[in-house]
Coordinates of C-alpha atoms in Angstrom, one line a residue:
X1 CA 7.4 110.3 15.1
X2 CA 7.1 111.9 18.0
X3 CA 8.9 111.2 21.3
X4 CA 9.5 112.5 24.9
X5 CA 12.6 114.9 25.4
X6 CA 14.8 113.3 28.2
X7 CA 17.0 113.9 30.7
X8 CA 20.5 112.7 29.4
X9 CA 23.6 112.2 32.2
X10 CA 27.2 111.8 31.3
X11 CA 27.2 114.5 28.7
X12 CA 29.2 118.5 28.9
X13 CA 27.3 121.2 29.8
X14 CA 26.1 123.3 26.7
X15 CA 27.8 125.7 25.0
X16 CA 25.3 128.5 24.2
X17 CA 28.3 131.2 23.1
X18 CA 30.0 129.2 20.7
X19 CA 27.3 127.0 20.0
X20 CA 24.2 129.5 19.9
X21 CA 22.0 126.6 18.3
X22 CA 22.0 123.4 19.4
X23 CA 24.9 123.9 22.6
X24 CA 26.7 121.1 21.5
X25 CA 30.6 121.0 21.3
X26 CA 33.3 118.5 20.3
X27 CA 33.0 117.4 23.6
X28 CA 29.3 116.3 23.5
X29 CA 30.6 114.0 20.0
X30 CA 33.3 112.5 22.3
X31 CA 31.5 111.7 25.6
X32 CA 28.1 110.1 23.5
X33 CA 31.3 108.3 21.5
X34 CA 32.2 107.1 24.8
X35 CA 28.7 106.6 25.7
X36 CA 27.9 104.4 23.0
X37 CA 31.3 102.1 23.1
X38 CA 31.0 101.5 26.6
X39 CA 27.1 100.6 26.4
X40 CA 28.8 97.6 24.2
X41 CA 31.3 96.2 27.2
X42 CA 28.6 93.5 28.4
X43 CA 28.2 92.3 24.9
X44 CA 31.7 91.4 24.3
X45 CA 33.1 87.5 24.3
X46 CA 35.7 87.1 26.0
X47 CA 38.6 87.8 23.8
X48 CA 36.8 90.9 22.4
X49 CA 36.3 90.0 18.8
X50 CA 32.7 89.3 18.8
X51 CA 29.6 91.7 20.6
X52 CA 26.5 89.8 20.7
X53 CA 23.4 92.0 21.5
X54 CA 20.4 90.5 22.8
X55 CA 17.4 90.4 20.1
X56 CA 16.1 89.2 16.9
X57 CA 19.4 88.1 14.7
X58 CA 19.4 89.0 11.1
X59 CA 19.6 86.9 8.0
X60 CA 23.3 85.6 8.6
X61 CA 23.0 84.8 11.7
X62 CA 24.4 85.1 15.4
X63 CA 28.1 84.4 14.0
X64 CA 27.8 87.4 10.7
X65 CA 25.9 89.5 14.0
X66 CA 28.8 89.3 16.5
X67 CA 31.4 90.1 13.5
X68 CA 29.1 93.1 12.6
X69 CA 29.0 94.1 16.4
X70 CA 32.9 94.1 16.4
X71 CA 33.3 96.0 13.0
X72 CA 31.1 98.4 13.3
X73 CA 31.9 99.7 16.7
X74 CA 35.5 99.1 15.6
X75 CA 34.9 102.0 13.2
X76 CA 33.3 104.1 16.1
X77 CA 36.5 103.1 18.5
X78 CA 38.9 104.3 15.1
X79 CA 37.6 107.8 14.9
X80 CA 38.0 108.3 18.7
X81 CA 41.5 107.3 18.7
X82 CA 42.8 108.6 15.7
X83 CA 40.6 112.0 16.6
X84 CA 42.6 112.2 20.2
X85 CA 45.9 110.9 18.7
X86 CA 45.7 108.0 21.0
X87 CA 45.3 110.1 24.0
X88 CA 42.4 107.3 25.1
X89 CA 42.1 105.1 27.7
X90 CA 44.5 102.7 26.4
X91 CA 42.1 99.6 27.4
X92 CA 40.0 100.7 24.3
X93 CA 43.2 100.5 22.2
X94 CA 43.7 97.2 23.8
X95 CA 40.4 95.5 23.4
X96 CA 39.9 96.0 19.9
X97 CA 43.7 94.7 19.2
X98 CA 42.6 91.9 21.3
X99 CA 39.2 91.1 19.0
X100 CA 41.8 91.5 15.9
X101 CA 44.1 88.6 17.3
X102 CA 40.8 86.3 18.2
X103 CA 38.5 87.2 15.3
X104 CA 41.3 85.9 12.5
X105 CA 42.3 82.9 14.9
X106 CA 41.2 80.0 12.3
X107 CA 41.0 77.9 14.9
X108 CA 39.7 80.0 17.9
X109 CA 36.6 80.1 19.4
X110 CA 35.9 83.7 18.4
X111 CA 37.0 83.4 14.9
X112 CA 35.0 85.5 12.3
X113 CA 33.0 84.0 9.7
X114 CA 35.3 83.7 6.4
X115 CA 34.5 86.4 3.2
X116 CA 32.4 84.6 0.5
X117 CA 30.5 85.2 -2.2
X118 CA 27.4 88.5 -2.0
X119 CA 27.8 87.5 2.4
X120 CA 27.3 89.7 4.7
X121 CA 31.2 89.9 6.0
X122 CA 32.2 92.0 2.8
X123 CA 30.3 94.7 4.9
X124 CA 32.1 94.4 7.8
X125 CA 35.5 94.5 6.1
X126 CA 35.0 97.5 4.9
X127 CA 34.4 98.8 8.5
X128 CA 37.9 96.8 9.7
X129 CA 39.9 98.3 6.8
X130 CA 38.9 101.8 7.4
X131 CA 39.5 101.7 11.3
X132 CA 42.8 100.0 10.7
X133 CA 43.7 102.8 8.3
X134 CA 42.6 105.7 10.5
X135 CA 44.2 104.2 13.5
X136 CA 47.0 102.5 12.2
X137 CA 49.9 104.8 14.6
X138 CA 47.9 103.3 17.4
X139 CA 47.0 100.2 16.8
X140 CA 48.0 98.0 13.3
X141 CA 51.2 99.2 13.5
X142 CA 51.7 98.0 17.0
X143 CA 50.0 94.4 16.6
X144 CA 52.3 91.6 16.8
X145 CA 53.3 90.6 12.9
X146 CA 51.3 87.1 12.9
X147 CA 48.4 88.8 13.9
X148 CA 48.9 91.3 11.2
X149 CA 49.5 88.7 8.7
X150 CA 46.0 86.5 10.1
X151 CA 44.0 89.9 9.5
X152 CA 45.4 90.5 5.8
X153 CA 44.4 86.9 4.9
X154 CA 41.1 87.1 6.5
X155 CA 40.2 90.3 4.7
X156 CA 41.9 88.9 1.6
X157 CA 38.8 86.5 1.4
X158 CA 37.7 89.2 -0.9
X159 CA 40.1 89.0 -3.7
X160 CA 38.3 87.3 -6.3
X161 CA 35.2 87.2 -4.8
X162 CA 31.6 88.7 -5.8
X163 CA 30.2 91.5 -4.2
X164 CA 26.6 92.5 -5.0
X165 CA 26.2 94.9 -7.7
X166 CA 25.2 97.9 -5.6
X167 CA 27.1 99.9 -2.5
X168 CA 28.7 96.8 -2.3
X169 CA 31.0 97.0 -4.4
X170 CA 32.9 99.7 -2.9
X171 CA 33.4 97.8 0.4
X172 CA 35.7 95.3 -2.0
X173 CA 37.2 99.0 -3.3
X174 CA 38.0 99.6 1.0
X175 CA 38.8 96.6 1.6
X176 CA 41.6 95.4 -1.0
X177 CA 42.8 98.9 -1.1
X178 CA 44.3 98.7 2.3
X179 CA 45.1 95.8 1.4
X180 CA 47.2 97.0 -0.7
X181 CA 48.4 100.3 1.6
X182 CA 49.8 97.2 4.1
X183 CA 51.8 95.2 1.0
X184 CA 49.4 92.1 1.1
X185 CA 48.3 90.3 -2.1
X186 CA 44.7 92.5 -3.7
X187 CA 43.7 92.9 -7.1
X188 CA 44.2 96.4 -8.9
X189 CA 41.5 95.3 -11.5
X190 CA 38.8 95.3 -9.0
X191 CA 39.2 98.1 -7.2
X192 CA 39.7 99.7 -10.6
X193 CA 36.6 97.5 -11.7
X194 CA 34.3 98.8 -8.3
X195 CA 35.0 102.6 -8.9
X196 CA 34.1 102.4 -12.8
X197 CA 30.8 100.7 -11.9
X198 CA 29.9 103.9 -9.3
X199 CA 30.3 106.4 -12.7
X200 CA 27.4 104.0 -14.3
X201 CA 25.2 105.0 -11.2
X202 CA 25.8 108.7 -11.4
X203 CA 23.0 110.7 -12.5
X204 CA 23.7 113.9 -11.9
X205 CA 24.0 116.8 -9.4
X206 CA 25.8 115.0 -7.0
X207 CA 23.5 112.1 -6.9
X208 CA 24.2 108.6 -7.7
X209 CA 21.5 105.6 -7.4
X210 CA 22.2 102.8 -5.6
X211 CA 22.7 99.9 -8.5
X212 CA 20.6 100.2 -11.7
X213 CA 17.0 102.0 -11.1
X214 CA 15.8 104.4 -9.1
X215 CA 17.1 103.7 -5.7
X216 CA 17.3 107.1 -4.0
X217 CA 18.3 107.2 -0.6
X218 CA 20.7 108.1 2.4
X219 CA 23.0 105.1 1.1
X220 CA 23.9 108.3 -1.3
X221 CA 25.1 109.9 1.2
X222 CA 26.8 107.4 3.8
X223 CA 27.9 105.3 1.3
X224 CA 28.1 106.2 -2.1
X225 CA 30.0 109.4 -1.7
X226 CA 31.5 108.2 1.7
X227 CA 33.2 105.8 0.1
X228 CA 35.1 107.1 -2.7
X229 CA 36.2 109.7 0.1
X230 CA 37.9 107.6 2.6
X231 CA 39.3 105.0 -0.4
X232 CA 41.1 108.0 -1.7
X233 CA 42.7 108.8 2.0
X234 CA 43.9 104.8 2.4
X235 CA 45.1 105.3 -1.3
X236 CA 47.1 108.3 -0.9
X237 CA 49.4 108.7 -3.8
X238 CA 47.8 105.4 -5.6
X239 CA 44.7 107.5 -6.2
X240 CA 44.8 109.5 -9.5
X241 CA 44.1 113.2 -8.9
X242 CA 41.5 113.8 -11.4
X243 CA 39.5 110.8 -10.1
X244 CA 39.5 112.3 -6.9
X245 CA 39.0 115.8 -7.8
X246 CA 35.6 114.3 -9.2
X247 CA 35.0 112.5 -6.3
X248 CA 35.1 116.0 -4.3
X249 CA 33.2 118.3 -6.5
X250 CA 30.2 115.8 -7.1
X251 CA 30.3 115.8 -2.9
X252 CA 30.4 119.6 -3.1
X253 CA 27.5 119.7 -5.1
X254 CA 25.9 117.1 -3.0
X255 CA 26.2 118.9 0.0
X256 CA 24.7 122.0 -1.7
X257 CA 21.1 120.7 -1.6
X258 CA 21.2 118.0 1.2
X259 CA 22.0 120.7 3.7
X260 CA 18.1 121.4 3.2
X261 CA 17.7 117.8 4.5
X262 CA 17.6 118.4 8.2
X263 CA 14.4 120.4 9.9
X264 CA 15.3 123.1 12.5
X265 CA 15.0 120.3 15.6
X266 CA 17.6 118.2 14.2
X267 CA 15.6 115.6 12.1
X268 CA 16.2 113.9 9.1
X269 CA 13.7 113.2 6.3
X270 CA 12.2 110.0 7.1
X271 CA 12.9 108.3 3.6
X272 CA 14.3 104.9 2.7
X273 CA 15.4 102.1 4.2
X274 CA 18.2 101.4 6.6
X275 CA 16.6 104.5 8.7
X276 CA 17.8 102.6 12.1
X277 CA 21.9 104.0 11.2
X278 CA 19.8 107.2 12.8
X279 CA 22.4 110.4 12.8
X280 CA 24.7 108.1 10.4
X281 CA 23.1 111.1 7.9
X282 CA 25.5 113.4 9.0
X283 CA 28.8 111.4 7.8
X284 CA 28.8 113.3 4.2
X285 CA 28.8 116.7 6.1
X286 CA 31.5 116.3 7.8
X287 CA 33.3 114.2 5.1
X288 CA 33.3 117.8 2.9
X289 CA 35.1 119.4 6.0
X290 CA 37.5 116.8 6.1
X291 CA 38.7 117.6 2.4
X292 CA 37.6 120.1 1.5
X293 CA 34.8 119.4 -0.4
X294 CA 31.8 121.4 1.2
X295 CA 30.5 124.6 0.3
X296 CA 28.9 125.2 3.8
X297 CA 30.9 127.3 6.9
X298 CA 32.3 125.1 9.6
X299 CA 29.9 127.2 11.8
X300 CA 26.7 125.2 9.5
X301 CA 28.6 122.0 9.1
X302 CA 28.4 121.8 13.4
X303 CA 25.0 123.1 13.4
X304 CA 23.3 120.7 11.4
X305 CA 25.9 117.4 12.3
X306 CA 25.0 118.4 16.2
X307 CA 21.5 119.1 15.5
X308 CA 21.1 115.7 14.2
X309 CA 22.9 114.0 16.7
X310 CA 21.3 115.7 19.6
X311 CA 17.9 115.9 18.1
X312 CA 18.3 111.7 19.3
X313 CA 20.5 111.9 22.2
X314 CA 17.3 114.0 23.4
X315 CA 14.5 111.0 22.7
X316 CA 16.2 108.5 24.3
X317 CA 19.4 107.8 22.0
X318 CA 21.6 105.9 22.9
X319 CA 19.6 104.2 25.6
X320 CA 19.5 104.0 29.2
X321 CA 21.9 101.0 28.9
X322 CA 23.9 103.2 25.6
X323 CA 23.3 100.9 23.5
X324 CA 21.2 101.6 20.1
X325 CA 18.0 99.5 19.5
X326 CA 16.8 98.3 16.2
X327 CA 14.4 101.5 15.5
X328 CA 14.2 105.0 15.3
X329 CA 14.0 106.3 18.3
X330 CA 13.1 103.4 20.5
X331 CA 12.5 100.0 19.2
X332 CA 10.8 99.9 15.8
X333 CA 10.7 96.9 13.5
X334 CA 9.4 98.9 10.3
X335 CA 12.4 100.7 10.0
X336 CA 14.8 97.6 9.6
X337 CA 15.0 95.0 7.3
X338 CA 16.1 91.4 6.7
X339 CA 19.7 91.6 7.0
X340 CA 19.5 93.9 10.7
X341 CA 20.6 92.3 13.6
X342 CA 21.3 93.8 16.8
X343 CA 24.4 95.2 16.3
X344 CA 23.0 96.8 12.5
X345 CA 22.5 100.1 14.1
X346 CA 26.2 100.5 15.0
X347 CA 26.3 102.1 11.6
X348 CA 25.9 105.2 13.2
X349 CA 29.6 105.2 13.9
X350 CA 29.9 107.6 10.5
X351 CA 28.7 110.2 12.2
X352 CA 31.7 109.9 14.4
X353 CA 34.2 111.1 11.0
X354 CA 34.7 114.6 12.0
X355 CA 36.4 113.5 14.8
X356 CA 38.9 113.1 12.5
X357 CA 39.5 116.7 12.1
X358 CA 41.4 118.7 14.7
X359 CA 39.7 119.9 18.2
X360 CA 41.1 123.4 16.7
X361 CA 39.6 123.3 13.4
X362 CA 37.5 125.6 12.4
X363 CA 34.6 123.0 11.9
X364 CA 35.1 122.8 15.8
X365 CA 35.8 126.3 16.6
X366 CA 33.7 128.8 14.7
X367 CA 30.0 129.8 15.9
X368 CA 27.5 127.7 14.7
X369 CA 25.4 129.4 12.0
X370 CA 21.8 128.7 11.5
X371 CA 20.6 126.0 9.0
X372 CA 18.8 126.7 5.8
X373 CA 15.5 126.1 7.2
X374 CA 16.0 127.9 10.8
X375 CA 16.2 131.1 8.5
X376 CA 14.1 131.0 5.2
X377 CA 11.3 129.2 3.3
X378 CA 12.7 126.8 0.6
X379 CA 11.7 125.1 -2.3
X380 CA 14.3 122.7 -4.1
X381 CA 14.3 120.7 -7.7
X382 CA 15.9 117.4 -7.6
X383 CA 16.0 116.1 -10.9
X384 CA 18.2 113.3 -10.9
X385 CA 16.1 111.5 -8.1
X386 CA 12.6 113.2 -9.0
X387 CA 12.2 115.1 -5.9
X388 CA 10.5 118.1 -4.7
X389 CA 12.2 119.6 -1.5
X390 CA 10.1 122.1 0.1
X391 CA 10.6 123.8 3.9
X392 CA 9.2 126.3 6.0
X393 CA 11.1 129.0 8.4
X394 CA 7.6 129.0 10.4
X395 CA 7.5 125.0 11.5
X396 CA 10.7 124.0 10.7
X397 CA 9.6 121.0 9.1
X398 CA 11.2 119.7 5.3
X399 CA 9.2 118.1 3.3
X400 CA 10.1 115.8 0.1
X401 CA 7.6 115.2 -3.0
X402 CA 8.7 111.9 -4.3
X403 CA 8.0 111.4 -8.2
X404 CA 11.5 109.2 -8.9
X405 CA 12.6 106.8 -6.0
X406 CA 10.9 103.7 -6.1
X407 CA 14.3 101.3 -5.4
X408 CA 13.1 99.0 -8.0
X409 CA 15.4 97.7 -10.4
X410 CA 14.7 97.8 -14.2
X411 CA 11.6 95.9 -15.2
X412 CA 10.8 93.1 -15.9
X413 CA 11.4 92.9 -12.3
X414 CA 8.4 92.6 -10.0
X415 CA 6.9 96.0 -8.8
X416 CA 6.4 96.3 -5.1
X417 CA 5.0 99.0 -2.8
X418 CA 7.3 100.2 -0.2
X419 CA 5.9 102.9 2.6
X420 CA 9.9 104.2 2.2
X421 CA 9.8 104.8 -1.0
X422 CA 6.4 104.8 -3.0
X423 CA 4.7 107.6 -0.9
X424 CA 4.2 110.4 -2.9
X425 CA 5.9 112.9 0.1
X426 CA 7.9 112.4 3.4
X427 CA 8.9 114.7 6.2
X428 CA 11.5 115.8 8.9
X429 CA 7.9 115.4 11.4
X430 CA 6.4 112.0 9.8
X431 CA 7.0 109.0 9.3
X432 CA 4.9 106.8 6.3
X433 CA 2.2 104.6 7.7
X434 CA 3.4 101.3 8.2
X435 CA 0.2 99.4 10.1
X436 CA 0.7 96.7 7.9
X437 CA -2.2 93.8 7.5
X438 CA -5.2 95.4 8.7
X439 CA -4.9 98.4 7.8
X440 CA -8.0 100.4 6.2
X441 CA -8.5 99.7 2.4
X442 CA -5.4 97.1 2.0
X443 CA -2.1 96.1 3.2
X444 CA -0.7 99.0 4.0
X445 CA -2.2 102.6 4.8
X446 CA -3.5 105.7 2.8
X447 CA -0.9 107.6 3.5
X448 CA 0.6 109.6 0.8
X449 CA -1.5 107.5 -1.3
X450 CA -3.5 107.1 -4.2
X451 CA -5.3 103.4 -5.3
X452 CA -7.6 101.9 -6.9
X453 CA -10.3 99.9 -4.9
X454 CA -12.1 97.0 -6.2
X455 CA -16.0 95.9 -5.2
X456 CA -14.3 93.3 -2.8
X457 CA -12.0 96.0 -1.0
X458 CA -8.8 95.3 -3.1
X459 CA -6.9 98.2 -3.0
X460 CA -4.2 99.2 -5.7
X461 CA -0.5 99.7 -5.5
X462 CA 2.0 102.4 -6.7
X463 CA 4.7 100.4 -7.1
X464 CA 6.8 101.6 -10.1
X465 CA 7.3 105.2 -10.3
X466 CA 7.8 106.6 -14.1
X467 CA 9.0 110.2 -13.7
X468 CA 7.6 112.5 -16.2
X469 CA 10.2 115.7 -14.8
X470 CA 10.9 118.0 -12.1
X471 CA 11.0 122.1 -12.5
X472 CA 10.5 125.2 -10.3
X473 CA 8.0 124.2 -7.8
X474 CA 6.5 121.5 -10.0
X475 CA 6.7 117.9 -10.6
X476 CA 5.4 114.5 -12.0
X477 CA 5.6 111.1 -12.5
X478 CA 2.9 108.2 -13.6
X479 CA 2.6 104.4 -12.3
X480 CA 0.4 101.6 -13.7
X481 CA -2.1 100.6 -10.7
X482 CA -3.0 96.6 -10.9
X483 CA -6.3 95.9 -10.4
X484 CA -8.2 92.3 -10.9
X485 CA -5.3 91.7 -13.2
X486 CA -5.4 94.6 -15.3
X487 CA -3.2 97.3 -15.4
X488 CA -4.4 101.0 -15.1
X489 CA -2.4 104.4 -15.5
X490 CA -2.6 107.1 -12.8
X491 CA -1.0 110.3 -14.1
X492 CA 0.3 112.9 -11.0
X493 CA 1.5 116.2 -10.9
X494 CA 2.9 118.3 -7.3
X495 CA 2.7 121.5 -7.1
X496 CA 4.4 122.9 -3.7
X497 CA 3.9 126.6 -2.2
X498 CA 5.4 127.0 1.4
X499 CA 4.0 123.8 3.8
X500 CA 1.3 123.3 0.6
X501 CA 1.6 120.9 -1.7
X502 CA -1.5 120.6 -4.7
X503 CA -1.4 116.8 -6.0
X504 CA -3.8 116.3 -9.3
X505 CA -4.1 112.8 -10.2
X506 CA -5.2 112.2 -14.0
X507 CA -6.6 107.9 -13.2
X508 CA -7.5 105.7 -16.1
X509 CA -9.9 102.9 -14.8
X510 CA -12.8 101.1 -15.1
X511 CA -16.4 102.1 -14.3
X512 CA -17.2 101.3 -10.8
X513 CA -14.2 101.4 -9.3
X514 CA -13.4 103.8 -6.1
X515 CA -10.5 105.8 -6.5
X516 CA -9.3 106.6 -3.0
X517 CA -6.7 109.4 -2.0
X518 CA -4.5 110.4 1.3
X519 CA -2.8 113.0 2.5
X520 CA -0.5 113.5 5.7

């Protein structure tokens, strides 16, 4: 997890009086904004509507991968704009007007693969409608009407069509809702349809799973409650106040525990997939500034947005080139998954929304305060996703006990046994093992692990994680360890006191069989 400080150029000098923390202003998030959107110039085909990085494509393809380039910085661009009231350079404005005009050209070189069925363009509308919306005075209202018309039918592809039954479906909630906000043909049923499916996920105090099981992870916090938040600014008046009202007090309550998230140097838990959208874990923060939906100060909103953001900028991201790689820090394949391609990371445009709000806000303007962990020793009970969140003052570090997110859907689907998820705890300083084939005792490491080892070396896998209950400092969960084609139940209980955590694993297995145990 570790990696070198460096020397970044380009950005403000710090700020130590109104920034006693981490030094960082508004003007540090708008010169790495510019940072990271000019990093993307060499990329660019010619008529703008397509990026295509260098390096192993995803899934869909080079043609989904040069949509998602566009889209995603699009979002990036958006927030800039529309966070400067235009005042920009007016070739950004310009080039991403351009890419509109040649990415819904049917016939053109650059055109955008169509919305279909579960693809991976549904994504990436979402992305378009929300920087349309946020910069519409600048840009949509300025585009020539054919273009404007060619953009509606493109995104229209999702009218009628089938999203996956997960975050997904509130990209077709974005999507056909600006729709809608422009006049062009949507369906009220399925955005209607997309926001009753998130209250089947919700489980709880402010947390919501992603699709049926127990799939806890940051896509709770840059999507699931994201979302419903910037719908309900395309929506405006369409939006009923109650739903909304919801929508802002389960954030609220969010926002009261994931503020213990971040360790004092800036870090995020390293939990859960999709870890390369990096500092794209601050977007709920500063979505609860934007509507007042937060119980933290503006001075702790900045403190723990900037201390994320700069906790990368000073390892080395964005790049020497400002581009972001497919990693963590630098280059990491462990942290992606099938459907990343270069441009993936670009996701990381979320963290951009508070430049939404005002340079004179008070999210801008107040000192920073310290973070919950720069000041006390903490110890947090996370029912809904089975966690255990315990930090310490002394290191800074935050560590989660996981005994509920397994991101498994409901059985009988196959069991599997993810280093992101199936670990029984994660840190702000640690990452899970992830050596792979070859590793000692199995497949993957003993990290965080408990298994089962057979005569031949055959080591068991956690897989399915059956909470049994989180209280105080305490909690527990069981999972059935497969061994020689038997099944086996292991029993575990945490307990946590400051950086400690006792783990007491009750196995049921045969005679013979090694039992072996990791740590850190």
């Amino acid at each position: 997890m570790t990696a070198p400080h460096v020397s970044l150029t380009g950005l403000p000098p710090l700020d130590p009086a109104r920034s006693p923390v981490t030094g960082w202003t508004r003007a540090h998030w708008e010169a790495t904004a510019d940072r990271l959107l000019e990093g993307l110039l060499p990329y660019a085909s010619p008529g703008f509507a397509q990026y295509r990085l260098t390096g192993r494509a995803s899934y869909s393809g080079p043609w989904s991968d040069g949509l998602e380039g566009y889209a995603r910085s699009f979002l990036l661009a958006a927030f800039r704009i529309a966070g400067s009231q235009g005042q920009v350079g007016p070739e950004l404005i310009e080039r991403y007007a351009a890419g509109l005009a040649a990415g819904t050209d049917p016939y053109g070189d650059e055109r955008w693969p169509p919305i279909t069925d579960r693809g991976q363009p549904m994504v990436e509308a979402a992305s378009l409608a929300i920087a349309l919306h946020e910069s519409r005075p600048w840009l949509w209202d300025h585009l020539d009407d054919g273009v404007r018309q060619r953009v509606a039918d493109w995104l229209g592809g999702f009218v009628g069509a089938t999203a996956n039954d997960s975050n997904w479906r509130l990209f077709q909630v974005i999507t056909e809702e600006f729709l809608a906000s422009v006049g062009a043909p949507h369906s009220r049923a399925e955005i209607d349809g997309g926001l009753a499916r998130l209250e089947d996920w919700y489980r709880g105090g402010g947390w919501y799973t992603d699709g049926h099981g127990h799939k806890f992870d940051y896509y709770n916090a840059w999507a699931l409650h994201l979302y419903p938040i910037l719908w309900a600014r395309i929506a405006g008046p369409r939006a009923s106040p109650a739903r909304t009202d919801r929508y802002r007090a389960r954030l609220r309550e969010f926002l009261t525990a994931y503020q213990h998230f971040f360790g004092s140097d800036g870090a995020p838990v390293h939990q859960g997939r999709s870890l390369t959208y990096r500092f794209a874990v601050t977007a709920p923060l500063w979505a609860g500034a934007l509507v007042d939906a937060t119980p933290l100060s503006p001075g702790r909103t900045r403190r723990l947005a900037s201390g994320a953001l700069k906790h990368f900028a000073d390892r080395g991201v964005p790049d020497e080139h400002g581009l972001l790689s497919l990693g963590w820090y630098r280059p990491f394949p462990p942290v992606t998954q099938r459907y990343s391609g270069p441009a993936s990371p670009y996701w990381a445009s979320k963290a951009f929304l508070g430049l939404l709000l005002p340079a004179d806000h008070p999210v801008w303007t107040a000192p920073e305060e310290p973070g919950p962990v720069d000041t006390d020793d903490t110890c947090l009970a996370l029912p809904a996703p089975g966690w255990l969140l315990h930090s310490t003052a002394a290191d800074g570090i935050v560590r989660l006990v996981n005994h509920g997110s397994d991101r498994l859907p409901p059985p009988p689907a196959a069991s599997e046994d993810n280093p992101h998820y199936t670990r029984f705890a994660y840190a702000s300083a640690a990452a899970p093992d992830t050596a792979g084939p070859g590793s000692v005792g199995g497949d993957e490491g003993i990290d965080n692990h408990i298994a089962l080892i057979a005569p031949d070396g055959t080591a068991s896998r956690r897989g399915r994680i059956h909470p049994l209950g989180v209280t105080g400092r305490r909690a527990a969960s069981w999972h059935s360890a497969s061994l020689a084609g038997e099944e086996h139940r292991i029993e575990t209980t945490s307990v946590v006191h400051g950086p400690w955590e006792v783990r007491v694993h009750r196995v049921e297995g045969p005679y013979g069989v090694a039992v072996r145990e990791g740590g850190w």
